[in-house]
Coordinates of C-alpha atoms in Angstrom, one line a residue:
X1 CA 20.5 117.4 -34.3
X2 CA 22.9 115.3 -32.1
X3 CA 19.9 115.0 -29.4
X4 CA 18.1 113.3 -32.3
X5 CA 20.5 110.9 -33.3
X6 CA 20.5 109.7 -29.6
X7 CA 16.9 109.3 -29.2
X8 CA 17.2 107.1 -32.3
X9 CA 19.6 104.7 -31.0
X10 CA 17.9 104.1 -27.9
X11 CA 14.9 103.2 -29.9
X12 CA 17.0 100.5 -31.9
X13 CA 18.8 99.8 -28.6
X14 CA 15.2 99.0 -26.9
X15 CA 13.7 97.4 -30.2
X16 CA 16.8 95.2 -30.2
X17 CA 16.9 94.4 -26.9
X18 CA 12.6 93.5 -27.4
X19 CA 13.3 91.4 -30.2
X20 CA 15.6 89.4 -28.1
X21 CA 13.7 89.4 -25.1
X22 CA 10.8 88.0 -27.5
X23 CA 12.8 85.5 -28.9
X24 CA 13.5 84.1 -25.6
X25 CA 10.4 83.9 -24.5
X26 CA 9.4 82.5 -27.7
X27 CA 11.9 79.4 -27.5
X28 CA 10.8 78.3 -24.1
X29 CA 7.3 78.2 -24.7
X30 CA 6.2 74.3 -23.9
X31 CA 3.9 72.8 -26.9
X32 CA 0.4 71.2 -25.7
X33 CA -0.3 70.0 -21.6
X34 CA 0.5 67.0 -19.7
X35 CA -3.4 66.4 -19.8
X36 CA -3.4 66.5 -23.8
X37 CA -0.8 64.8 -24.0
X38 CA -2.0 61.7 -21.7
X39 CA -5.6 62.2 -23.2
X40 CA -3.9 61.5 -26.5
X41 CA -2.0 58.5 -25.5
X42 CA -4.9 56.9 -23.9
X43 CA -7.2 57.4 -27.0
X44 CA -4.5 56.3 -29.1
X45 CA -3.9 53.1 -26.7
X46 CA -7.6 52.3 -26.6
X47 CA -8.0 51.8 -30.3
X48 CA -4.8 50.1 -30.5
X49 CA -2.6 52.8 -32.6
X50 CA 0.5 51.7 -32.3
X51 CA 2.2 54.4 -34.7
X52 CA 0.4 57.6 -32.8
X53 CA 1.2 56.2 -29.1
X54 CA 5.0 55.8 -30.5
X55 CA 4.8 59.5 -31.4
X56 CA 3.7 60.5 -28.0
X57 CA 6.3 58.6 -26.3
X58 CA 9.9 60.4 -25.8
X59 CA 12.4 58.0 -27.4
X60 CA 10.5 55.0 -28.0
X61 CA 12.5 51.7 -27.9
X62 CA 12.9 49.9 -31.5
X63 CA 10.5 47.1 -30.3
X64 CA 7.8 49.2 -28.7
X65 CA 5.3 48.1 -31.5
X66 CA 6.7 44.7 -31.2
X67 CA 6.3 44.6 -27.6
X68 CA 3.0 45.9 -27.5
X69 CA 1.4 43.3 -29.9
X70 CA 3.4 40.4 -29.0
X71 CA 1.3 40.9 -25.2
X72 CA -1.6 41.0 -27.0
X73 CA -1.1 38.0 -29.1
X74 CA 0.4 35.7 -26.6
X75 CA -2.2 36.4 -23.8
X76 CA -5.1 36.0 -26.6
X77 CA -6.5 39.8 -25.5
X78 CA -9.8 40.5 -27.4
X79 CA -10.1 44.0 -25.8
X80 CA -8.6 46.5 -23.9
X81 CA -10.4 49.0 -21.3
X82 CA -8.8 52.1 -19.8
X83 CA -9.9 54.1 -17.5
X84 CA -7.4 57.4 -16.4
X85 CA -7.7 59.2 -13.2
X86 CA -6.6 62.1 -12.0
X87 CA -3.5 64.0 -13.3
X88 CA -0.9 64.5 -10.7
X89 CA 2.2 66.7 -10.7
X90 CA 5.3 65.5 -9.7
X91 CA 7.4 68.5 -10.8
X92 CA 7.5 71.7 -12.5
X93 CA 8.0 69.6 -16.3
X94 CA 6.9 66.4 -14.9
X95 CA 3.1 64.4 -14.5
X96 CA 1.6 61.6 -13.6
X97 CA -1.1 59.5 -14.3
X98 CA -3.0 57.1 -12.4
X99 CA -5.3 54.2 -14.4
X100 CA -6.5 51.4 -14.1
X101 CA -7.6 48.9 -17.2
X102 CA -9.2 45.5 -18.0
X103 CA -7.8 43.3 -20.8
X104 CA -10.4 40.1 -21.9
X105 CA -8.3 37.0 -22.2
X106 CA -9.9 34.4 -24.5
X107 CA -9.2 31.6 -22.5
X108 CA -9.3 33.7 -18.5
X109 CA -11.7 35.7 -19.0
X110 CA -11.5 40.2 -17.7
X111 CA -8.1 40.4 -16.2
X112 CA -8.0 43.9 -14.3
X113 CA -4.9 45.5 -14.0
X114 CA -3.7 49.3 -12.3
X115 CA -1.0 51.1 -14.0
X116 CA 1.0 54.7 -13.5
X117 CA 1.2 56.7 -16.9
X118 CA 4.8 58.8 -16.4
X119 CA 5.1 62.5 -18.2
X120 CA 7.6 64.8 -18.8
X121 CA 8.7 67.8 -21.1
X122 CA 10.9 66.9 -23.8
X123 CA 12.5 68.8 -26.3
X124 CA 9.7 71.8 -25.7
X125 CA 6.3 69.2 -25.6
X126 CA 4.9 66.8 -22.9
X127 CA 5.8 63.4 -24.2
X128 CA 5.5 60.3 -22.4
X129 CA 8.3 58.5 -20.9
X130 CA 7.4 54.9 -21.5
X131 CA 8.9 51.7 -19.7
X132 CA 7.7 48.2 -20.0
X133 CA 5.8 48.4 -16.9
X134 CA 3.1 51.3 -18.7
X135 CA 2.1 48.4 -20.4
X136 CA 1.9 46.2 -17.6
X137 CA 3.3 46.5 -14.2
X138 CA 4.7 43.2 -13.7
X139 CA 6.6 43.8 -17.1
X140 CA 9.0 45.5 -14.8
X141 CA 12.7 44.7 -14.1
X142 CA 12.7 42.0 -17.0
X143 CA 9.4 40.8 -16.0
X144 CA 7.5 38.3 -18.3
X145 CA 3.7 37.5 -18.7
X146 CA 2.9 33.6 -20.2
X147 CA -0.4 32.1 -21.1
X148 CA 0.5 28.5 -20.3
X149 CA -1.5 25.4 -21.1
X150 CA -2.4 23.0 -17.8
X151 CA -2.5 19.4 -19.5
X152 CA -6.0 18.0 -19.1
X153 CA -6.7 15.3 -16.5
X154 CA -7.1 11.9 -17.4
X155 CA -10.4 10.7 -18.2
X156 CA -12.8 9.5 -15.3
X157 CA -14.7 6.8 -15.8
X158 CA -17.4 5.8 -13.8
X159 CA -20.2 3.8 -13.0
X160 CA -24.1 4.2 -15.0
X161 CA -25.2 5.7 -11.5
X162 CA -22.1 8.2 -12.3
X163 CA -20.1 7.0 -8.8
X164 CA -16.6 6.4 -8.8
X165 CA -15.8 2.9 -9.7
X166 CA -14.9 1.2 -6.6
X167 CA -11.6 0.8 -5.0
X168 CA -10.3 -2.8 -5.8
X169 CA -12.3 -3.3 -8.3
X170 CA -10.5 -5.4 -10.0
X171 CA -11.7 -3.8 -13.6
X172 CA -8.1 -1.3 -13.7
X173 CA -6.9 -3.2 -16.6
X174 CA -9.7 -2.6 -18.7
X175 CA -10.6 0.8 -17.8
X176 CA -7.3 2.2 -17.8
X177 CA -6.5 1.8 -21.3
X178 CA -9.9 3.2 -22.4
X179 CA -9.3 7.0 -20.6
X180 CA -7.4 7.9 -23.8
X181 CA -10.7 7.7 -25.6
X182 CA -12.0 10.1 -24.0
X183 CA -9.4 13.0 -23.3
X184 CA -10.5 16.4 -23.8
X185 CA -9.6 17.9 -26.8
X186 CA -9.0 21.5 -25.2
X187 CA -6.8 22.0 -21.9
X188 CA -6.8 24.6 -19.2
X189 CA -5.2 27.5 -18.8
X190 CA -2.9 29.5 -16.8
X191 CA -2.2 33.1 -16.7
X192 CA 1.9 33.4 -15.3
X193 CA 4.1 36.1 -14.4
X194 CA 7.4 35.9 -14.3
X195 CA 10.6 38.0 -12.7
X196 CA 14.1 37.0 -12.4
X197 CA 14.9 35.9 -9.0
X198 CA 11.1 34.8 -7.8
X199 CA 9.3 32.3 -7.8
X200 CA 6.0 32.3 -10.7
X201 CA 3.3 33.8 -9.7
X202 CA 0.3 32.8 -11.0
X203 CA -2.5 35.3 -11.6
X204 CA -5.5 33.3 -13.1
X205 CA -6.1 29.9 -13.7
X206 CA -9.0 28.1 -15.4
X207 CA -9.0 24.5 -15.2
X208 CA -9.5 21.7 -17.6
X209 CA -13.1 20.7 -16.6
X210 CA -13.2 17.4 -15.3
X211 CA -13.8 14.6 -18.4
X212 CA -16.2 12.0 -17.0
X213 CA -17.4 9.1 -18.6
X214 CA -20.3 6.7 -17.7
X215 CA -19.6 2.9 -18.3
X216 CA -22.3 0.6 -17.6
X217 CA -21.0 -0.5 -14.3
X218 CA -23.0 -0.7 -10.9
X219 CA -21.1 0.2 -8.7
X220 CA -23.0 -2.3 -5.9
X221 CA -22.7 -4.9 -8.5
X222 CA -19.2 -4.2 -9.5
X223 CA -18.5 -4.1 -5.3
X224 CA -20.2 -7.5 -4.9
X225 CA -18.0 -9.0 -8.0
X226 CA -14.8 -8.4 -6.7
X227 CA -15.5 -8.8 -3.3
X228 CA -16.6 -12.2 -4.2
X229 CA -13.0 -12.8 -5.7
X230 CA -11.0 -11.7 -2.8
X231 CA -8.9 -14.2 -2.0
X232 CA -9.3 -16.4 -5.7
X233 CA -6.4 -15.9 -7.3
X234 CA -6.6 -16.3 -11.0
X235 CA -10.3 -15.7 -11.1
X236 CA -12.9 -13.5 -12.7
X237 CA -16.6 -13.0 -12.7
X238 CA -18.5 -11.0 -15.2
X239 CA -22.3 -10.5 -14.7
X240 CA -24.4 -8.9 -17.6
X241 CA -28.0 -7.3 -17.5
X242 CA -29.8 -9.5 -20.1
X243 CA -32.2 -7.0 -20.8
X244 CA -29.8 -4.5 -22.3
X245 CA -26.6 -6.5 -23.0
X246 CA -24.8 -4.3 -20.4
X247 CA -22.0 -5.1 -18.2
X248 CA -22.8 -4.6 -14.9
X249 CA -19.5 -5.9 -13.4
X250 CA -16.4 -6.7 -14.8
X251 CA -13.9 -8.2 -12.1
X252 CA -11.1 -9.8 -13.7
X253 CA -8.1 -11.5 -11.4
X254 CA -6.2 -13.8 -14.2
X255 CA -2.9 -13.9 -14.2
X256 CA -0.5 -14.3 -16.8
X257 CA -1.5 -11.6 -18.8
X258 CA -5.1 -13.3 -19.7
X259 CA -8.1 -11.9 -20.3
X260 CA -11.7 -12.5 -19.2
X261 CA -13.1 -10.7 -22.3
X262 CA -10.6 -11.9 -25.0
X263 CA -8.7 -15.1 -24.4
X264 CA -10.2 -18.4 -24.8
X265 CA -10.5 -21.6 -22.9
X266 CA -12.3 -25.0 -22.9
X267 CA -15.3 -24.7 -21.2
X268 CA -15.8 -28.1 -19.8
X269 CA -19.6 -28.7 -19.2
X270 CA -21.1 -25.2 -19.0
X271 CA -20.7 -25.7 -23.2
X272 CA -23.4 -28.8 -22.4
X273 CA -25.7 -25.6 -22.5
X274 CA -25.2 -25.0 -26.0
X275 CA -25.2 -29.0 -26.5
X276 CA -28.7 -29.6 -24.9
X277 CA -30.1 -26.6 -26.8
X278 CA -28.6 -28.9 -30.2
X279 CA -30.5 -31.9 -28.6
X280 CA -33.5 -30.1 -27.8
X281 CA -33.7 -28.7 -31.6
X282 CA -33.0 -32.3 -33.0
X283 CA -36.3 -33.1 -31.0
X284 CA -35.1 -34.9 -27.8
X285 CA -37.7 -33.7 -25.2
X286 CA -36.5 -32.2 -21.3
X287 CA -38.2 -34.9 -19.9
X288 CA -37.2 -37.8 -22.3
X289 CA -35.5 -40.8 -20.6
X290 CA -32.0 -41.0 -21.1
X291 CA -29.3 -43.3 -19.8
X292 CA -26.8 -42.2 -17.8
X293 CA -24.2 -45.3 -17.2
X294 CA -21.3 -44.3 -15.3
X295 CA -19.3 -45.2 -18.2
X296 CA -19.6 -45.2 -22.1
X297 CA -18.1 -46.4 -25.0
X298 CA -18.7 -44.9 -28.7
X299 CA -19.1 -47.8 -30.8
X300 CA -15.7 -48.8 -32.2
X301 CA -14.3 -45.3 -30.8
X302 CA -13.6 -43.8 -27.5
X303 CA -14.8 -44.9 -23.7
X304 CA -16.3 -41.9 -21.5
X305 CA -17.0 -41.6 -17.9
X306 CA -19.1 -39.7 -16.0
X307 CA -16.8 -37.7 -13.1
X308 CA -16.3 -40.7 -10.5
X309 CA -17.9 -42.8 -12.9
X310 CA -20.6 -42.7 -11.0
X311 CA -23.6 -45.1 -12.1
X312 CA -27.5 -42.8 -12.3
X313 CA -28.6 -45.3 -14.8
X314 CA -32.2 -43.9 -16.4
X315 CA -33.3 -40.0 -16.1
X316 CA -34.8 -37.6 -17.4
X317 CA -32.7 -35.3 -20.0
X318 CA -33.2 -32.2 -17.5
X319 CA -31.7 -34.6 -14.8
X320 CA -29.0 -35.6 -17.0
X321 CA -28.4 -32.4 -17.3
X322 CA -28.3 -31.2 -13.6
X323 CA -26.4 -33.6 -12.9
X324 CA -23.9 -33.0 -15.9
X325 CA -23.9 -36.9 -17.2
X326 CA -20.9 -36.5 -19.7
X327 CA -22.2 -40.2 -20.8
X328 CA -25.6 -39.1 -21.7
X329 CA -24.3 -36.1 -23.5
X330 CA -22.3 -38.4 -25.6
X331 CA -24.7 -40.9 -26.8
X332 CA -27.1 -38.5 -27.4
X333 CA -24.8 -35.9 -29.3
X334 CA -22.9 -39.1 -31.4
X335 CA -26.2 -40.6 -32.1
X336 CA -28.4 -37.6 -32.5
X337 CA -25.9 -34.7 -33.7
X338 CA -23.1 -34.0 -36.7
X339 CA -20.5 -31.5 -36.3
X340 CA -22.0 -29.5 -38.0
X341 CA -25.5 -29.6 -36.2
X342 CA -23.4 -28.9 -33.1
X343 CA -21.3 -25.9 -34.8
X344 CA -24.5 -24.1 -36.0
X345 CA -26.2 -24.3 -32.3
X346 CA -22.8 -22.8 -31.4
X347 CA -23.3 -20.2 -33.4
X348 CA -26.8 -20.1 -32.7
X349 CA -26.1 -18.6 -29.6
X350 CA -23.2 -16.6 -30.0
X351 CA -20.0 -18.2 -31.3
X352 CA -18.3 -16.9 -34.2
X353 CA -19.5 -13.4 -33.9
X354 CA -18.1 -10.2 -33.5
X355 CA -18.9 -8.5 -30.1
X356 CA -17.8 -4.9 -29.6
X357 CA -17.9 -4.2 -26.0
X358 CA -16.1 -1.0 -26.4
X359 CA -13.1 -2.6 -24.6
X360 CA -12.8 -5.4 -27.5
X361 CA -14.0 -9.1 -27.0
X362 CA -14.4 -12.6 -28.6
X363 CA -16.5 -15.3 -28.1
X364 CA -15.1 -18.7 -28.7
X365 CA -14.9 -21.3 -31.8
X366 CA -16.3 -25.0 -32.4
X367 CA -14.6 -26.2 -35.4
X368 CA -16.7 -28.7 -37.3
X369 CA -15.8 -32.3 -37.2
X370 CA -16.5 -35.7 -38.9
X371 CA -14.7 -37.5 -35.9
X372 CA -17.2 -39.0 -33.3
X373 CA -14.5 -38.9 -30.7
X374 CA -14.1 -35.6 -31.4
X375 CA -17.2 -34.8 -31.7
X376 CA -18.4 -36.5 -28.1
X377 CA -15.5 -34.1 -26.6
X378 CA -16.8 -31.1 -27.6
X379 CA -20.3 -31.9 -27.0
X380 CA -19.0 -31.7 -23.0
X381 CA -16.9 -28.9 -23.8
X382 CA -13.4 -31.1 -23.9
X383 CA -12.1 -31.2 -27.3
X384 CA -11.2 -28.4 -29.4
X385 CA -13.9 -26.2 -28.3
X386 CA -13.0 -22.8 -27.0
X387 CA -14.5 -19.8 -25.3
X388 CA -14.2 -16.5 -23.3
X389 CA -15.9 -16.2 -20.0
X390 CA -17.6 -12.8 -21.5
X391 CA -18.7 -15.7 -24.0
X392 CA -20.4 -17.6 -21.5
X393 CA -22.4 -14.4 -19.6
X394 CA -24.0 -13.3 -22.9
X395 CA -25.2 -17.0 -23.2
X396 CA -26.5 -17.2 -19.5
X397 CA -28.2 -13.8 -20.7
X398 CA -29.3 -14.5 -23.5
X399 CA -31.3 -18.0 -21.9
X400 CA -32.9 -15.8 -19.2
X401 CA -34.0 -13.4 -21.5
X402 CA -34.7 -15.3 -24.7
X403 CA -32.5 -12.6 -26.9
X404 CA -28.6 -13.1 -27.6
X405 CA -27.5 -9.3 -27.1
X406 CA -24.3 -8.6 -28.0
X407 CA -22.5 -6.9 -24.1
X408 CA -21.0 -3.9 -23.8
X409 CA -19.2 -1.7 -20.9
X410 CA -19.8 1.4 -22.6
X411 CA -22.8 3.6 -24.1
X412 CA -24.2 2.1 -27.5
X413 CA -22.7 5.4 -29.4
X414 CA -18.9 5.2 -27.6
X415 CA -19.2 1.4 -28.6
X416 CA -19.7 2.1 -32.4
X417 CA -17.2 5.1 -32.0
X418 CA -14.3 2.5 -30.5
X419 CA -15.1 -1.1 -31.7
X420 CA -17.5 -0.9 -34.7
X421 CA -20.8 -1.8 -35.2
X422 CA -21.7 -4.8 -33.0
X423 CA -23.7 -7.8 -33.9
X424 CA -27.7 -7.2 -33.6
X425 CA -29.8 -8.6 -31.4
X426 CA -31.0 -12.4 -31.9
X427 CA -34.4 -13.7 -30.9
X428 CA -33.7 -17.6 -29.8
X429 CA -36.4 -20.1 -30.1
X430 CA -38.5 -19.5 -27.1
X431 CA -39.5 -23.5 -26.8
X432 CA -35.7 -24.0 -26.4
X433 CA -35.3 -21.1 -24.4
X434 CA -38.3 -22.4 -21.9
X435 CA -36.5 -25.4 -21.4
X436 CA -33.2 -24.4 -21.1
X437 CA -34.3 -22.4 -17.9
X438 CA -35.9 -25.0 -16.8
X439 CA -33.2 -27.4 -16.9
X440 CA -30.4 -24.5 -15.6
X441 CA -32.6 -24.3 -12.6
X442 CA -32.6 -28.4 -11.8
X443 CA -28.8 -27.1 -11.9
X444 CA -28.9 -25.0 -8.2
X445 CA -32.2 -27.3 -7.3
X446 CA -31.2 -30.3 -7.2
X447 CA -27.8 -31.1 -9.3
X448 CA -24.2 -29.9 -9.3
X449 CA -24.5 -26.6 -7.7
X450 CA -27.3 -27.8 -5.3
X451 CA -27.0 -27.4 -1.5
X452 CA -24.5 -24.9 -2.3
X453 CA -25.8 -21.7 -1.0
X454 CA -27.2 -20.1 -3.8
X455 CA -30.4 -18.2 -4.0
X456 CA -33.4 -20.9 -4.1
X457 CA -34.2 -18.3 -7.5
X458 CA -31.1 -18.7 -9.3
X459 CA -30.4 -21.2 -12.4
X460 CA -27.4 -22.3 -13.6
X461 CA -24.8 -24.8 -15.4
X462 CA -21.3 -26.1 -13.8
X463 CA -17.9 -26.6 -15.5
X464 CA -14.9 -28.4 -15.1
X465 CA -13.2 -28.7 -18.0
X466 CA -9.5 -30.9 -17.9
X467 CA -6.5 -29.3 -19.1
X468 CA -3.0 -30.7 -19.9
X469 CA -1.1 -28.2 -18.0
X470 CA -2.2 -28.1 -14.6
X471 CA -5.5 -28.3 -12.6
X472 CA -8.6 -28.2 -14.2
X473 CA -10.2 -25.1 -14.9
X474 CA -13.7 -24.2 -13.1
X475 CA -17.1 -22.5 -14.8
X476 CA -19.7 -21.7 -13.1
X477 CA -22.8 -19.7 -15.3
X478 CA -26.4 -18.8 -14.5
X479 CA -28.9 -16.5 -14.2
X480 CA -31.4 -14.2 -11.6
X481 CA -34.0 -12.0 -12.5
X482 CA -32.6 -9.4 -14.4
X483 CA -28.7 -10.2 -13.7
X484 CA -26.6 -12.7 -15.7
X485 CA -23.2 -14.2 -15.0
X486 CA -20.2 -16.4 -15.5
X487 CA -17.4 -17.3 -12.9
X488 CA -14.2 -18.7 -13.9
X489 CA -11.0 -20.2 -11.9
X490 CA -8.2 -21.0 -13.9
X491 CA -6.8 -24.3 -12.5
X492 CA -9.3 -23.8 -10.0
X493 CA -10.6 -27.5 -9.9
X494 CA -14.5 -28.1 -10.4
X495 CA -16.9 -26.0 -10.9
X496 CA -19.1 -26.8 -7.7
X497 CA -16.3 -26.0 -5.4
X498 CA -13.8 -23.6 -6.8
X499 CA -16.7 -21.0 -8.9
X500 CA -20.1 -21.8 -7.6
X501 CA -19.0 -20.7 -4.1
X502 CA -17.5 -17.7 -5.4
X503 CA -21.0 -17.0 -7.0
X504 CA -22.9 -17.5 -3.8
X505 CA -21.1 -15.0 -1.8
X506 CA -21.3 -12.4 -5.0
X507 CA -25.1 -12.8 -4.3
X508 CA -25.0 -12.6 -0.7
X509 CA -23.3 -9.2 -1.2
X510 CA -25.5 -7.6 -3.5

């Protein structure tokens, strides 16, 4: 009896001591892998679930959701690629694992990136142990990663052949304040990393691609313009293709602030351009014989002289003209012309209207008069007639090609985009036009600007038009083939020596 009452308790001693043994084992049993547990992450990761990666992580911080979008969103990430390698121990509870992974930036493009995924058991399961440098390793030790906009270059504008303008050019101040037009609305983009105590590193870049711009410049035209004013101070020559209306150079050296495109000045006898086309309407034939007295008096009104009074007595009306007889222009215009037949051949040919260049522009103004005196000074360009050098090209284009075209420095749709829609294109009177070029070439043949080293091929019209505050200003307009122009010297002198010269050596450069 007593043998059976031991055998007993040593069963319940064993079956006690099993249970415990059991229970032992039991509580340090390890839930799941270090593989399932970094396969899980990376699924989780890859499709961007936030709420099952923070379940796999051991302690998460409060802002690992935060953290993990606010990457996304600030770098513009579209996708995310992992790829895992192999798992590594690193202790008895602890794993690692190696991967590598490619996030698509909107602006940069695939950025590829390696990263170390870090294991350990916690609390009886593999759980990751997460730092900000799983997500990215340069998020490490307070590290920061920026997507930072690179501010676009300025606008380069360049010539129709698309060639840089030329150095010296003297057209700066009116391309300058056109780049603005055409900045780009987008910028580049740079990809920064950041780290207390060093220097930003950056890790892509993609630049703003270069804005260019075609204007209609030459660039050998624009070269021999302001090589021709080197030297000329308070000068500026502007030559226009009459076919187009374009501006093929645009070299401006006036001082003071002026303009060659938008102030205005008397034009002195290049405006007897616009006076003989009046005459020529009115019916006065090129080669009708006209007096041309070295001086003349309006009847009951003013006395004019011819410069040096000189004395050609009869000629033609084309050699009145070459020779720039302010007398004949007078008598003709005060016998032959009212105000207002003068102001409408002014408009005729370009006066009064708008012109959109793309950089702005005027032409000029002829205000109608009942006053002969008055009237006998504009006629030679001296009384209250104004105009702008840019003026004064479109109406030496607009004889050699028989259409008034309105100029411009820029393609026709940038013009309509920046200045409006420009004035349309005017077919003059091709009798008028005939002999106008007829007459502009007695100009260089055998008149004012004769003898003066122009091309035997180019026509023309010289101005010197008085001034009450200093030395006469000087014009100098014409034509050659294809190419149109207008030099002008404020307080130059006369035309024939202060802008014709400046015209031959433009020509000899081309």
């Amino acid at each position: 009896m007593r043998r059976r009452r031991l055998i007993v308790l040593v069963i319940a001693v064993v079956a006690v001591v099993g249970a415990g043994a059991f229970a032992v084992i039991a509580s340090n049993r390890i839930k799941g892998s270090a593989a399932q547990a970094a396969a899980a992450y990376f699924a989780a990761w890859g499709k961007g679930d936030l709420l099952a990666m923070a379940r796999l992580v051991h302690q998460p911080p409060g802002d690992f959701s935060v953290r993990h979008r606010e990457l996304s969103e600030d770098l513009h990430v579209e996708s995310l690629q992992l790829t895992p390698g192999a798992l590594r121990g690193t202790g008895e509870e602890s794993a690692e694992v190696p991967f590598s992974g490619v996030r698509m930036l909107a602006e940069l493009g695939e950025w590829p990136f390696d990263g170390v995924l870090r294991l350990a058991v916690r609390d009886r399961a593999w759980k990751v142990l997460w730092a900000p440098e799983t997500l990215h390793p340069l998020l490490k030790d307070g590290g920061t990663l920026e997507l930072t906009e690179i501010d676009a270059s300025p606008a380069e504008l360049v010539t129709s052949e698309g060639d840089k303008i030329p150095v010296d050019s003297y057209a700066e101040a009116y391309l300058e304040p056109l780049r603005p037009e055409f900045e780009q609305a987008n910028h580049g983009w740079a990809l920064v990393a950041k780290a207390p105590g060093r220097p930003d590193q950056r890790l892509l870049t993609r630049k703003p691609e270069a804005e260019v711009e075609r204007t209609t410049l030459s660039r050998p035209v624009q070269a021999a313009a302001a090589r021709a004013l080197d030297g000329v101070d308070d000068s500026t020559i502007i030559v226009i293709r009459p076919s187009t209306g374009e501006i093929l150079a645009l070299a401006d050296r006036l001082e003071d602030n002026y303009s060659a495109v938008r102030d205005v000045f008397p034009p002195g006898s290049v405006f007897k351009t616009i006076t003989a086309a009046a005459l020529l309407k009115s019916g006065l034939d090129p080669q009708a014989q006209v007096g041309c007295p070295g001086t003349y008096q309006i009847p009951f009104h003013r006395l004019y002289s011819n410069d040096g009074e000189v004395d050609r007595g009869v000629v033609t009306f084309t050699d009145a003209f070459a020779h720039s007889c302010n007398t004949t222009f007078v008598e003709q215009t005060t016998t032959r012309l009212t105000g207002a037949d003068l102001r409408a051949a002014a408009e005729e040919w370009g006066f009064g209207r708008s012109i959109a260049t793309g950089i702005g522009g005027s032409c000029g103004a002829v205000p109608e008069t009942d006053d002969p005196d008055m009237l006998a000074a504009d006629a030679i360009g001296q009384g209250e007639v104004v105009t702008t050098p840019l003026c004064m090209a479109a109406l030496a284009a607009a004889v050699e090609s028989g259409t008034w075209r309105s100029p411009r420095l820029l393609s026709k749709e940038q013009v309509r985009r920046i200045d409006g829609v420009p004035h349309g294109d005017v077919v003059m009177d091709s009798r008028l036009v005939s002999a106008l070029r007829d007459m502009m070439a007695a100009v260089v043949d055998h008149g004012t600007a004769g003898g003066a080293g122009l091309p035997a091929d180019v026509s023309g019209k010289t101005g010197t038009a008085e001034v009450p505050d200093g030395t006469s200003h000087a014009w100098f307009i014409g034509f050659r083939d294809d190419l149109a122009f207008c030099v002008f010297v404020r307080h130059g002198g006369s035309g024939r020596s202060a802008a014709v010269p400046i015209a031959a050596r433009f020509f000899s450069g081309l």
